[in-house]
Tab-separated table of C-alpha atoms in Angstrom:
chain	number	residue	atom	x	y	z
A	1	GLN	CA	-3.904	-1.874	18.366
A	2	VAL	CA	-3.920	-0.106	14.990
A	3	GLN	CA	-6.836	0.344	12.731
A	4	LEU	CA	-6.324	0.995	9.112
A	5	VAL	CA	-8.801	2.201	6.562
A	6	GLU	CA	-8.074	2.418	2.874
A	7	SER	CA	-9.887	4.636	0.403
A	8	GLY	CA	-9.454	5.826	-3.137
A	9	GLY	CA	-9.908	2.613	-5.170
A	10	GLY	CA	-12.150	2.646	-8.202
A	11	LEU	CA	-12.381	1.923	-11.934
A	12	VAL	CA	-10.062	3.430	-14.259
A	13	GLN	CA	-8.809	2.966	-18.002
A	14	ALA	CA	-5.447	1.726	-18.744
A	15	GLY	CA	-2.894	4.508	-18.586
A	16	GLY	CA	-4.816	6.410	-15.900
A	17	SER	CA	-3.975	7.201	-12.303
A	18	LEU	CA	-5.272	6.586	-8.809
A	19	ARG	CA	-4.332	7.601	-5.428
A	20	LEU	CA	-4.920	5.217	-2.593
A	21	SER	CA	-4.992	6.556	1.096
A	22	CYS	CA	-4.707	4.437	4.180
A	23	ALA	CA	-5.738	6.194	7.489
A	24	ALA	CA	-4.291	4.882	10.789
A	25	SER	CA	-5.636	5.275	14.255
A	26	GLY	CA	-4.614	3.695	17.565
A	27	ARG	CA	-1.131	3.256	18.457
A	28	THR	CA	1.645	5.745	17.376
A	29	PHE	CA	1.516	5.671	13.567
A	30	SER	CA	4.838	7.186	13.168
A	31	ASN	CA	6.543	4.151	14.842
A	32	TYR	CA	5.292	1.756	12.297
A	33	ALA	CA	6.712	0.853	8.913
A	34	MET	CA	3.792	0.631	6.383
A	35	GLY	CA	3.239	-1.595	3.239
A	36	TRP	CA	0.725	-2.012	0.437
A	37	PHE	CA	-0.306	-5.380	-0.858
A	38	ARG	CA	-2.701	-6.414	-3.467
A	39	GLN	CA	-4.606	-9.617	-4.282
A	40	ALA	CA	-6.156	-10.438	-7.582
A	41	PRO	CA	-8.983	-13.099	-7.895
A	42	GLY	CA	-7.495	-16.556	-7.780
A	43	LYS	CA	-4.090	-15.238	-6.783
A	44	GLU	CA	-2.075	-15.056	-3.596
A	45	ARG	CA	-1.554	-11.686	-1.931
A	46	GLU	CA	1.378	-9.912	-3.020
A	47	PHE	CA	3.934	-7.110	-2.124
A	48	VAL	CA	3.518	-3.890	-3.832
A	49	ALA	CA	5.425	-1.209	-1.853
A	50	ALA	CA	6.625	-0.416	1.695
A	51	ILE	CA	8.044	2.604	3.409
A	52	SER	CA	9.943	3.152	6.538
A	53	TRP	CA	8.459	4.832	9.626
A	54	SER	CA	10.262	7.990	8.875
A	55	GLY	CA	9.479	8.005	5.149
A	56	THR	CA	12.968	8.220	4.251
A	57	ASN	CA	13.266	4.634	2.735
A	58	SER	CA	10.896	2.894	0.260
A	59	TYR	CA	10.927	-0.396	-1.614
A	60	TYR	CA	8.884	-1.577	-4.658
A	61	LYS	CA	7.845	-4.765	-6.385
A	62	ASN	CA	9.696	-4.627	-9.850
A	63	SER	CA	6.636	-4.285	-11.992
A	64	VAL	CA	5.391	-1.218	-10.277
A	65	LYS	CA	8.853	0.664	-10.114
A	66	GLY	CA	8.580	4.030	-11.884
A	67	ARG	CA	4.807	3.963	-11.889
A	68	PHE	CA	3.782	3.821	-8.220
A	69	THR	CA	5.031	6.038	-5.387
A	70	ILE	CA	4.476	5.283	-1.822
A	71	SER	CA	4.605	8.165	0.727
A	72	ARG	CA	3.415	9.027	4.220
A	73	ASP	CA	2.385	12.023	6.364
A	74	ASN	CA	2.821	11.105	9.983
A	75	ALA	CA	1.152	14.354	11.068
A	76	LYS	CA	-2.105	12.997	9.373
A	77	ASN	CA	-1.474	9.309	10.257
A	78	THR	CA	-1.835	8.558	6.522
A	79	VAL	CA	0.010	6.528	3.982
A	80	TYR	CA	-0.470	6.854	0.305
A	81	LEU	CA	-0.027	5.036	-2.949
A	82	GLN	CA	0.220	7.036	-6.049
A	83	MET	CA	-0.466	4.753	-9.036
A	84	ASN	CA	0.226	6.232	-12.475
A	85	SER	CA	0.253	4.472	-15.926
A	86	LEU	CA	-2.112	1.832	-14.673
A	87	GLU	CA	-2.250	-1.513	-16.554
A	88	PRO	CA	-5.041	-4.237	-16.456
A	89	GLU	CA	-2.695	-6.380	-14.501
A	90	ASP	CA	-2.895	-3.853	-11.648
A	91	THR	CA	-6.460	-4.981	-11.086
A	92	ALA	CA	-6.761	-6.244	-7.616
A	93	VAL	CA	-7.935	-5.461	-3.975
A	94	TYR	CA	-5.322	-3.280	-2.452
A	95	TYR	CA	-4.512	-3.609	1.266
A	96	CYS	CA	-2.409	-1.321	3.533
A	97	ALA	CA	-0.645	-2.937	6.392
A	98	GLY	CA	1.604	-1.934	9.252
A	99	LYS	CA	4.411	-3.356	11.366
A	100	PRO	CA	6.590	-1.964	14.123
A	101	GLY	CA	10.328	-1.741	13.111
A	102	SER	CA	11.835	-1.729	9.757
A	103	TYR	CA	9.951	-2.200	6.513
A	104	ASN	CA	9.548	-5.769	4.903
A	105	ASN	CA	8.128	-7.223	1.634
A	106	GLY	CA	6.629	-10.188	3.413
A	107	ALA	CA	2.832	-10.161	4.257
A	108	GLY	CA	3.524	-12.368	7.215
A	109	ALA	CA	5.597	-9.665	8.928
A	110	TYR	CA	2.827	-7.265	9.195
A	111	ASN	CA	0.692	-7.274	12.339
A	112	TYR	CA	-2.328	-4.848	11.004
A	113	TRP	CA	-4.349	-4.833	7.947
A	114	GLY	CA	-6.959	-2.735	6.461
A	115	GLN	CA	-10.154	-4.072	4.865
A	116	GLY	CA	-8.992	-3.399	1.347
A	117	THR	CA	-10.028	-1.130	-1.557
A	118	GLN	CA	-10.819	-2.515	-5.120
A	119	VAL	CA	-8.929	-1.193	-8.018
A	120	THR	CA	-10.140	-2.164	-11.490
A	121	VAL	CA	-8.159	-1.089	-14.597
A	122	SER	CA	-9.947	-1.631	-17.918
A	123	SER	CA	-8.274	-2.153	-21.126
């Protein structure tokens, strides 16, 4: 079992930045690919970014490329999502998720989920 706890959400003006963190406990974190997803009101949960277990490879939703950066620190059992140039369209609850093996952009592929953290971007 892996427990995931997100933090770092909040209210920010358009153009601003936030850094989300996801702290993991339980099974060996370094064996897991990690992803960030988000869900806006009335919309389905969507993929944002993912990172391989080693941190070598990452993958992004097209609309966040160049603005968001996913990273991980396996020594701290933590994955991060640095979000810059935020837009009102980025407003959502952000979730981190983990899965053994290779990273994936499908929510159904992930075994473990955090409780989510709210990000609100005002215009």
